[in-house]
XYZ file of C-alpha atoms in Angstrom:
654
model
C 83.165 139.317 74.689
C 80.232 141.737 74.168
C 79.010 141.716 70.578
C 78.963 145.526 70.397
C 82.592 145.736 71.485
C 83.670 143.056 69.007
C 81.775 144.790 66.223
C 83.425 148.113 67.075
C 86.927 146.630 67.053
C 86.419 144.888 63.711
C 85.052 148.100 62.203
C 88.036 150.014 63.583
C 90.491 147.597 61.946
C 88.661 147.766 58.608
C 88.521 151.576 58.742
C 92.240 151.984 59.452
C 93.203 149.382 56.851
C 91.154 151.107 54.173
C 93.199 154.316 54.098
C 96.811 155.340 53.671
C 96.176 158.569 55.548
C 96.431 158.970 59.294
C 92.925 159.250 60.733
C 92.397 161.447 63.775
C 90.596 160.238 66.874
C 87.799 162.704 66.189
C 87.292 161.280 62.688
C 87.333 157.735 64.064
C 84.730 158.732 66.638
C 82.498 160.077 63.905
C 82.831 157.229 61.398
C 83.269 154.020 63.405
C 80.013 152.838 64.992
C 80.030 152.072 68.693
C 81.885 155.049 70.112
C 80.282 157.614 72.385
C 78.680 160.318 70.242
C 80.057 163.827 70.499
C 77.317 165.762 72.267
C 79.629 168.529 73.377
C 79.859 167.376 77.009
C 83.017 166.578 78.930
C 81.461 163.322 80.099
C 81.056 162.032 76.533
C 84.599 163.112 75.623
C 86.086 161.282 78.600
C 84.046 158.162 77.862
C 85.287 158.126 74.266
C 88.904 158.621 75.277
C 88.805 155.760 77.766
C 87.113 153.448 75.280
C 89.500 154.355 72.456
C 92.569 153.864 74.647
C 91.338 150.398 75.650
C 90.693 149.511 72.023
C 94.156 150.633 70.897
C 95.824 148.644 73.659
C 93.817 145.546 72.819
C 94.603 145.698 69.103
C 98.308 146.160 69.766
C 98.282 143.259 72.200
C 96.828 141.108 69.419
C 99.670 142.124 67.129
C 97.751 144.619 65.006
C 100.400 147.140 63.776
C 98.583 150.311 64.797
C 100.673 153.313 63.744
C 100.559 156.842 65.110
C 101.612 159.821 63.014
C 100.606 162.754 60.826
C 99.930 162.739 57.110
C 101.045 166.334 56.546
C 103.140 168.924 58.301
C 99.993 171.007 58.410
C 98.166 168.487 60.585
C 97.642 169.721 64.117
C 97.159 166.370 65.854
C 98.276 162.789 65.514
C 96.201 160.239 63.679
C 96.134 156.468 63.312
C 96.398 153.938 60.513
C 97.218 150.284 59.852
C 99.678 149.671 57.025
C 98.394 146.743 55.003
C 101.917 145.481 54.262
C 102.630 145.251 57.985
C 99.239 143.780 58.838
C 98.842 140.979 56.331
C 100.411 137.553 56.622
C 102.554 136.998 53.502
C 101.646 134.254 51.082
C 102.709 130.839 52.306
C 102.420 127.771 50.099
C 102.796 124.402 51.809
C 102.645 120.972 50.236
C 100.448 118.344 51.822
C 103.422 116.843 53.674
C 104.574 120.255 54.891
C 101.080 121.194 56.063
C 100.878 117.884 57.942
C 104.220 118.686 59.594
C 102.905 122.073 60.734
C 99.706 120.525 62.049
C 101.742 117.957 63.955
C 104.042 120.606 65.410
C 101.135 122.653 66.699
C 100.065 119.744 68.898
C 103.236 120.093 70.948
C 102.166 122.912 73.245
C 99.956 122.428 76.268
C 100.943 125.474 78.345
C 98.355 128.152 79.009
C 100.197 130.751 76.953
C 101.727 128.843 74.075
C 98.691 126.599 73.630
C 96.708 129.733 72.844
C 99.484 131.025 70.592
C 99.639 127.703 68.759
C 95.873 127.686 68.276
C 95.729 131.256 66.957
C 98.643 130.484 64.614
C 96.659 127.528 63.305
C 93.633 129.772 62.732
C 95.722 132.298 60.785
C 97.327 129.626 58.626
C 93.914 128.216 57.751
C 92.690 131.728 57.020
C 95.622 132.064 54.609
C 94.363 129.038 52.703
C 96.739 126.470 54.199
C 94.846 123.260 54.914
C 96.502 122.238 58.158
C 95.142 119.037 59.663
C 96.572 118.475 63.144
C 95.081 114.995 63.301
C 96.285 113.584 60.005
C 99.385 113.063 57.942
C 102.297 112.114 60.177
C 101.130 109.469 62.688
C 102.589 111.111 65.787
C 100.940 113.189 68.488
C 103.510 115.192 70.446
C 102.509 117.198 73.475
C 104.684 119.079 75.878
C 103.746 120.294 79.323
C 104.816 123.805 80.200
C 102.552 123.935 83.201
C 105.086 125.384 85.652
C 103.612 128.535 87.156
C 106.841 130.421 86.480
C 106.964 129.475 82.794
C 104.931 132.314 81.341
C 106.571 135.258 83.143
C 110.143 134.052 82.556
C 109.343 133.166 78.946
C 107.899 136.647 78.403
C 110.963 138.250 80.001
C 113.306 136.208 77.797
C 111.238 137.054 74.718
C 111.267 140.779 75.491
C 114.925 140.775 76.633
C 114.058 142.113 80.086
C 115.758 141.296 83.363
C 113.730 139.242 85.829
C 113.790 138.730 89.586
C 112.330 135.901 91.648
C 112.689 133.931 94.876
C 114.435 130.584 94.362
C 114.208 127.645 96.752
C 117.076 125.178 96.545
C 116.171 121.786 98.061
C 119.208 121.882 100.375
C 118.404 125.319 101.802
C 115.816 126.280 104.409
C 114.594 129.521 102.836
C 114.325 130.876 99.298
C 116.890 133.402 98.076
C 116.245 136.399 95.848
C 117.747 136.049 92.375
C 118.225 138.683 89.675
C 118.713 137.190 86.246
C 119.229 138.228 82.656
C 117.032 135.548 81.048
C 118.492 134.042 77.879
C 115.861 131.367 77.360
C 113.864 128.482 78.814
C 114.443 124.836 77.978
C 112.617 121.570 78.555
C 115.362 119.110 79.509
C 114.629 115.545 80.592
C 111.052 116.399 81.502
C 111.815 119.530 83.533
C 111.751 123.196 82.633
C 114.799 125.370 83.287
C 115.651 129.029 82.846
C 119.127 129.736 81.555
C 120.712 133.161 81.862
C 123.191 135.459 83.517
C 122.960 135.582 87.308
C 123.388 139.330 87.810
C 124.340 138.949 91.473
C 127.134 136.482 90.735
C 127.903 137.653 87.188
C 127.985 134.016 86.087
C 125.825 131.967 83.705
C 123.373 129.865 85.694
C 120.342 127.653 85.169
C 117.291 127.627 87.440
C 114.703 124.899 87.646
C 111.285 126.523 87.269
C 109.586 124.222 89.778
C 111.831 125.754 92.465
C 110.752 129.329 91.760
C 108.627 130.639 94.633
C 105.858 133.068 93.753
C 105.567 134.935 90.466
C 108.743 136.195 88.750
C 108.742 139.922 88.017
C 110.289 141.506 84.940
C 112.332 144.627 85.639
C 113.851 147.327 83.494
C 113.266 148.129 79.825
C 112.831 145.649 76.995
C 115.710 144.964 74.630
C 118.200 145.500 77.471
C 120.523 142.666 76.423
C 121.245 140.058 73.770
C 121.910 136.400 74.619
C 125.346 135.057 73.621
C 125.593 134.163 69.943
C 126.850 130.675 70.809
C 124.188 130.029 73.465
C 123.681 126.313 74.176
C 120.933 125.997 76.771
C 121.043 122.197 76.774
C 124.768 122.292 77.435
C 124.295 124.806 80.254
C 121.740 122.591 81.979
C 123.755 119.414 81.510
C 126.898 121.007 82.907
C 125.276 122.608 85.946
C 122.815 119.850 86.829
C 125.323 117.069 86.265
C 128.376 118.583 87.914
C 131.865 117.169 87.686
C 132.265 113.564 86.625
C 133.480 111.134 89.277
C 134.933 107.660 88.865
C 133.896 104.948 91.321
C 135.133 101.341 91.353
C 132.882 98.802 93.066
C 132.786 95.067 93.603
C 129.661 93.016 92.930
C 128.844 89.365 93.242
C 128.157 87.578 89.928
C 124.506 87.867 88.916
C 123.829 90.911 91.088
C 123.796 94.687 90.450
C 122.113 94.266 87.076
C 121.264 97.953 86.816
C 124.802 99.096 87.563
C 126.230 96.665 85.026
C 124.119 98.231 82.261
C 126.203 101.406 82.346
C 129.377 100.292 84.121
C 132.667 99.269 82.555
C 133.717 95.751 83.618
C 137.274 95.603 84.973
C 137.389 91.831 85.392
C 137.150 89.613 88.463
C 138.820 90.230 91.805
C 142.016 88.336 92.645
C 140.129 85.499 94.289
C 137.618 85.387 91.415
C 134.682 85.627 93.808
C 133.457 89.034 92.647
C 133.424 91.340 89.641
C 135.057 94.763 89.581
C 133.019 97.509 87.911
C 133.992 101.074 87.034
C 131.213 103.665 87.244
C 131.414 107.180 85.846
C 128.805 109.556 87.181
C 128.241 113.274 87.474
C 125.961 112.697 90.470
C 127.260 112.682 94.062
C 128.467 109.251 95.222
C 128.017 107.623 91.868
C 124.574 106.074 91.603
C 123.084 107.694 94.705
C 120.813 110.186 92.967
C 119.018 109.173 89.769
C 120.118 111.083 86.719
C 116.487 111.626 85.766
C 113.308 111.535 87.718
C 110.744 108.828 87.382
C 107.702 111.031 87.713
C 106.107 114.292 88.750
C 103.495 115.213 91.235
C 101.594 117.381 88.842
C 99.710 116.293 85.778
C 101.739 115.328 82.727
C 101.149 115.887 79.084
C 101.758 113.079 76.692
C 102.669 112.489 73.086
C 101.517 109.327 71.427
C 101.967 107.570 68.158
C 100.017 104.431 67.553
C 99.353 101.804 64.981
C 95.688 102.259 65.841
C 93.845 105.521 66.064
C 91.621 104.854 69.055
C 91.890 106.983 72.175
C 93.712 109.702 70.276
C 93.477 112.913 72.302
C 91.642 115.658 70.421
C 93.473 118.677 69.098
C 92.401 122.034 70.510
C 90.734 122.861 67.210
C 88.691 119.670 67.373
C 86.915 119.963 70.665
C 84.933 122.793 72.173
C 85.549 123.330 75.855
C 88.973 121.699 75.730
C 92.338 123.427 75.779
C 91.748 125.192 72.499
C 90.327 128.545 71.485
C 87.742 130.062 73.742
C 84.459 131.061 72.180
C 84.002 134.214 74.213
C 87.313 135.635 75.448
C 88.300 138.925 73.838
C 91.621 137.948 72.186
C 90.332 134.590 70.965
C 87.142 135.900 69.451
C 88.887 138.839 67.810
C 91.508 136.505 66.334
C 88.687 134.383 64.956
C 86.661 137.339 63.644
C 89.649 138.856 61.840
C 90.464 135.460 60.327
C 86.975 134.357 59.258
C 86.628 136.572 56.185
C 90.133 135.749 54.847
C 89.350 132.070 55.543
C 86.217 132.250 53.399
C 87.953 134.382 50.760
C 90.648 131.698 50.373
C 87.883 129.173 49.617
C 85.873 130.725 46.785
C 83.745 127.608 46.422
C 82.365 128.173 49.891
C 82.670 126.127 53.059
C 80.196 124.026 54.999
C 79.360 125.711 58.286
C 80.114 122.516 60.173
C 83.579 122.301 58.594
C 84.370 125.945 59.335
C 83.258 125.533 62.946
C 85.546 122.510 63.312
C 88.478 124.402 61.795
C 88.014 127.265 64.258
C 87.350 125.026 67.252
C 83.885 126.390 68.054
C 80.296 125.215 67.856
C 78.198 125.828 64.751
C 76.021 128.123 66.835
C 79.034 130.237 67.804
C 80.282 130.367 64.223
C 76.905 131.537 62.966
C 76.918 134.197 65.694
C 80.336 135.371 64.465
C 79.132 135.496 60.854
C 76.057 137.496 61.838
C 78.287 139.981 63.657
C 80.614 140.332 60.659
C 77.571 141.018 58.475
C 77.219 144.284 60.377
C 80.842 145.339 59.820
C 82.409 147.092 56.872
C 83.991 150.166 55.398
C 83.314 153.661 56.781
C 79.910 154.843 55.652
C 78.392 151.444 56.374
C 75.992 151.655 53.470
C 74.714 148.701 51.413
C 77.904 148.608 49.320
C 80.257 149.025 52.259
C 79.351 146.139 54.554
C 80.836 142.642 54.459
C 78.498 140.500 52.385
C 77.979 136.792 52.902
C 75.883 134.296 50.984
C 74.361 131.094 52.355
C 73.434 128.197 50.086
C 72.102 125.315 52.118
C 74.751 124.523 54.698
C 77.518 126.342 52.811
C 78.646 129.926 53.299
C 80.430 132.187 50.773
C 81.855 135.680 51.063
C 80.871 137.966 48.203
C 82.379 141.215 49.521
C 85.281 141.055 52.023
C 85.537 144.832 52.687
C 89.301 144.708 52.218
C 89.839 141.782 54.637
C 91.335 139.356 52.111
C 94.412 138.340 54.129
C 94.781 137.331 57.794
C 96.814 139.170 60.393
C 100.538 138.412 60.612
C 101.851 135.969 63.186
C 102.693 137.493 66.544
C 106.004 136.729 68.248
C 104.351 134.149 70.515
C 102.648 132.469 67.559
C 105.898 132.362 65.624
C 107.735 130.947 68.657
C 105.094 128.239 69.091
C 105.441 127.222 65.442
C 109.195 127.532 64.983
C 110.183 125.849 68.249
C 107.708 123.004 67.696
C 109.036 122.382 64.173
C 112.628 122.476 65.432
C 111.668 119.970 68.108
C 110.292 117.618 65.465
C 113.606 117.812 63.644
C 115.295 116.464 66.787
C 113.106 113.355 66.907
C 115.315 110.412 65.968
C 114.261 108.322 63.017
C 111.641 110.803 61.782
C 110.916 109.751 58.199
C 109.267 113.089 57.394
C 112.362 115.130 58.305
C 112.648 116.815 54.890
C 109.006 117.941 54.959
C 109.468 119.348 58.472
C 112.629 121.176 57.397
C 110.906 122.730 54.373
C 107.907 123.736 56.472
C 110.215 125.352 59.032
C 111.927 127.412 56.329
C 108.631 128.597 54.837
C 107.014 129.402 58.185
C 110.131 131.316 59.306
C 110.118 133.343 56.096
C 106.421 134.184 56.459
C 106.785 135.095 60.135
C 109.666 137.455 59.356
C 111.140 139.262 62.353
C 108.803 137.490 64.777
C 110.544 134.171 64.030
C 113.962 135.574 64.942
C 113.132 135.559 68.662
C 112.969 131.960 69.924
C 113.584 131.970 73.701
C 112.386 128.378 74.091
C 114.247 125.114 73.483
C 113.019 121.556 73.820
C 115.510 118.750 74.370
C 114.339 115.276 73.328
C 115.892 112.083 74.642
C 117.231 110.327 71.534
C 117.180 106.519 71.528
C 117.651 106.326 67.804
C 118.474 102.654 67.253
C 115.794 101.229 69.545
C 113.234 103.787 68.427
C 113.820 102.992 64.756
C 113.183 99.283 65.367
C 110.005 99.973 67.348
C 108.695 102.390 64.717
C 109.348 99.794 62.047
C 107.367 97.200 63.988
C 104.449 99.611 64.437
C 104.412 100.577 60.778
C 104.487 96.944 59.625
C 102.251 95.674 62.460
C 104.829 93.157 63.648
C 105.520 91.661 67.067
C 108.731 92.461 68.951
C 111.173 90.441 70.999
C 113.090 92.455 73.593
C 115.257 92.262 76.672
C 114.028 94.757 79.245
C 115.545 95.960 82.494
C 113.116 96.198 85.440
C 114.662 98.604 87.981
C 112.261 97.804 90.835
C 113.488 94.196 90.840
C 116.941 94.923 89.421
C 116.556 92.220 86.818
C 116.803 91.785 83.059
C 113.710 90.173 81.543
C 112.921 88.666 78.164
C 109.612 89.585 76.529
C 107.607 89.059 73.362
C 105.185 91.918 72.895
C 102.524 93.135 70.491
C 103.185 96.884 69.960
C 100.233 99.243 70.294
C 101.716 102.759 70.226
C 104.675 104.964 71.095
C 104.435 107.613 73.801
C 106.656 110.631 74.253
C 106.304 111.789 77.851
C 108.427 114.646 79.179
C 110.973 114.074 76.427
C 111.266 110.329 77.093
C 110.042 107.520 74.829
C 107.808 104.647 75.929
C 106.389 101.662 74.055
C 102.897 100.596 75.039
C 102.336 96.974 74.133
C 100.553 93.768 75.031
C 103.066 91.681 76.925
C 102.534 87.982 76.215
C 104.546 87.023 79.273
C 102.241 88.705 81.800
C 99.172 88.737 79.524
C 98.526 92.433 80.034
C 99.221 95.893 78.667
C 102.557 97.289 79.802
C 104.650 100.412 79.234
C 108.303 99.858 78.340
C 110.701 102.770 78.657
C 112.974 102.649 75.631
C 116.136 103.560 77.518
C 115.621 100.367 79.545
C 115.411 98.172 76.447
C 118.791 96.454 76.086
C 118.069 94.913 72.686
C 115.026 94.549 70.456
C 114.211 92.690 67.257
C 111.216 92.652 64.908
C 109.642 89.207 64.614
C 108.273 87.736 61.427
C 104.812 87.409 62.884
C 101.950 89.895 63.077
C 101.276 91.984 66.153
C 97.892 90.914 67.463
C 96.877 92.539 70.736
C 93.750 90.801 72.038
C 90.409 92.641 72.259
C 90.937 93.276 75.986
C 94.150 95.229 75.262
C 93.185 98.871 75.801
C 95.487 101.861 75.656
C 96.060 103.270 79.114
C 94.903 106.737 80.031
C 98.227 108.376 80.833
C 96.986 111.938 81.130
C 97.580 111.776 84.895
C 101.095 110.418 84.438
C 102.880 107.282 83.339
C 103.212 105.974 86.875
C 99.787 105.421 88.407
C 99.717 103.224 91.535
C 96.970 100.672 91.702
C 94.140 101.451 94.130
C 95.090 100.162 97.537
C 98.847 100.330 96.932
C 100.660 100.604 100.274
C 101.742 104.037 101.459
C 105.401 104.530 102.280
C 106.093 107.374 104.726
C 109.627 108.715 104.792
C 111.452 111.471 106.618
C 114.096 113.053 104.423
C 117.133 115.001 105.573
C 117.985 118.365 104.050
C 120.365 116.640 101.624
C 117.686 114.260 100.339
C 114.793 116.685 99.943
C 115.256 116.392 96.182
C 113.350 113.083 96.418
C 110.109 115.067 96.793
C 110.797 116.661 93.403
C 111.965 113.573 91.546
C 109.214 111.121 92.481
C 105.393 111.289 92.582
C 104.386 111.943 96.174
C 101.000 112.101 97.875
C 102.014 114.604 100.540
C 104.943 116.774 101.584
C 105.399 118.538 104.933
C 108.380 120.122 106.705
C 109.649 118.446 109.875
C 112.060 119.395 112.641
C 113.568 115.913 112.887
C 115.821 115.768 111.009
C 116.457 119.548 111.003
C 115.374 121.119 107.731
C 113.857 117.828 106.603
C 110.649 116.795 104.900
C 108.032 114.136 105.583
C 106.749 112.604 102.351
C 104.273 109.899 101.455
C 104.645 107.827 98.304
C 102.576 104.917 97.047
C 104.002 101.911 95.265
C 102.778 98.443 94.469
C 106.339 97.137 94.781
C 108.020 97.762 98.133
C 111.292 96.543 96.623
C 111.479 99.882 94.802
C 111.093 101.823 98.069
C 113.632 99.534 99.746
C 116.207 100.265 97.060
C 115.433 104.007 97.124
C 115.960 104.309 100.885
C 119.125 102.232 100.731
C 120.508 104.452 97.975
C 120.061 107.540 100.179
C 122.730 106.284 102.580
C 121.178 107.333 105.868
C 119.517 110.509 104.615
C 116.052 108.929 104.838
C 114.152 107.293 107.684
C 111.236 104.908 107.138
C 108.284 105.671 109.398
C 105.853 103.260 107.699
C 105.470 100.416 106.988
C 107.421 98.852 109.840
C 108.354 95.829 107.765
C 110.077 98.044 105.221
C 112.092 99.741 107.969
C 113.261 96.333 109.208
C 114.291 95.280 105.692
C 116.234 98.506 105.139
C 117.980 98.068 108.500
C 118.924 94.513 107.552
C 120.287 95.727 104.200
C 122.358 98.373 105.993
C 123.800 95.830 108.427
C 124.683 93.519 105.545
C 126.352 96.365 103.661
C 128.433 97.318 106.694
C 129.409 93.699 107.209
C 130.766 93.637 103.660
C 133.258 96.290 104.768
C 134.012 94.493 108.021
C 132.186 97.087 110.092
C 129.842 96.229 112.920
C 126.472 97.944 112.845
C 125.824 100.338 115.774
C 124.352 98.446 118.694
C 125.353 95.023 117.357
C 127.584 92.580 119.197
C 130.219 90.202 117.943
C 130.867 86.795 119.336
């Protein structure tokens, strides 16, 4: 952002805050430095008008409440002002625990839009004198990925209560279909983002998975065109539509087999001859266990939340690292947010602040912060004389503000900033076993009160997988640095294993909990998904991961095949194209055989997993490579048919 433009915008805000009267454009042109001087030419007038219109639009986009009106009935043209009561963030007093809860909540967002909103909210809270430390207090680091390309436009439409239209590609259809939707809200559910709303073409509530939206959704019609239902339950909408109608399936299994099915099946006792067990399965997925209820991974990069007994490898918060996902040093909205917050930030700290500390709080370099302070030194009240300009004092490496020019309080939270805060705090309240629940609840109430109307619009929901009993035991072990004994189901081998582990940290990935620990059985670091832990107990011995136990870099996803893992190439029918969405794949391409199908490549170190996947698809997948896997799947199919007394095609009987 050009320094002259930034200086002009700051001066414009100060000028309009300093008066209760409406100030005409001509008066602004004459008193605010940086505008084209009035030399009586049409060219200069047009240049000023264009510049002033851009400045007004930019301030309003930032949430500055720029009013238009006339002070007196005798005025002949409209003027402008900024009402201080509408501009300033109300007082907000947070205890240390509450401030830690807010700092923790702000780590949740990783999307392009809400990450910026969360960061600017953090800046405003610090400018209001709230010492928010995103890296301290509660030992948890939640992050949520909202990286779907369709997230921002549908979120904005839901926020503004505008209809939206987009092309939607169902996996079982050849071409996308145009949808017109009244968007009620977006929800993260089991690691995927969905839009819930009224399908205007069908006049029925529907949910749409954002990864299936083709192109960029387009908002249509005016804002405020509808209100979501008062009893809206986005999680219930997704569960009902994605799950479908429950079906009951009764199967027979030999003793000691079908370990995975037995974990969620109801035993009905042995068969009449006692040779097999009868199991009742209830599933909302087609054909019982055919399609997994939740996906194991995503092709795109994941965001991760971690909580560890040790602080190493902790990912930096946006405010802690320049050049990361935090506040930009040069973009117009980011720099203006910082400039408008710097003077209130210093005012709230009358003892002064070290430049290094202030730079860290604002997520910029010391050089950039000093550049911002030098710019603010040239801003002030209309007149811009010695007693009108912002005055700063430097003592060693500390900076004080001695004259704030009326900029004592930061700008109010915008709707996006309020959404980022409120939704993140509500998400924390859903975390099972959270010891700091009361502090989070109090912080939510105070933040909502300070945000005012902006906090009333929350078109985003985050659903967290709750494994309360297991999670509580694991958290206890981490807090007391104790080893754990657990029984763990390994789906790739369909077996139940017994482990003693030394816990290292908890991860929350796409709404699902994982324990990272040193496994004494395999003598290596392993990730254990908590919903696959059948039972767990804290041992009366210390957790002692060896020096070679290093936390894994899971920024690229939980599942990361080892280099050289074999490639499995499958051809999927139209009915099984969902596999390309549910599992991490290297490549996807349409094919004519089978009609409407896909060719996908996946990598796995354990071909038993691929063998079970293909078998579960019941003929809707063909194995192209490796040949050995195809032979194994064919043998499994022949054995399955033989169980029903059916000869495989092409086989002969003696």
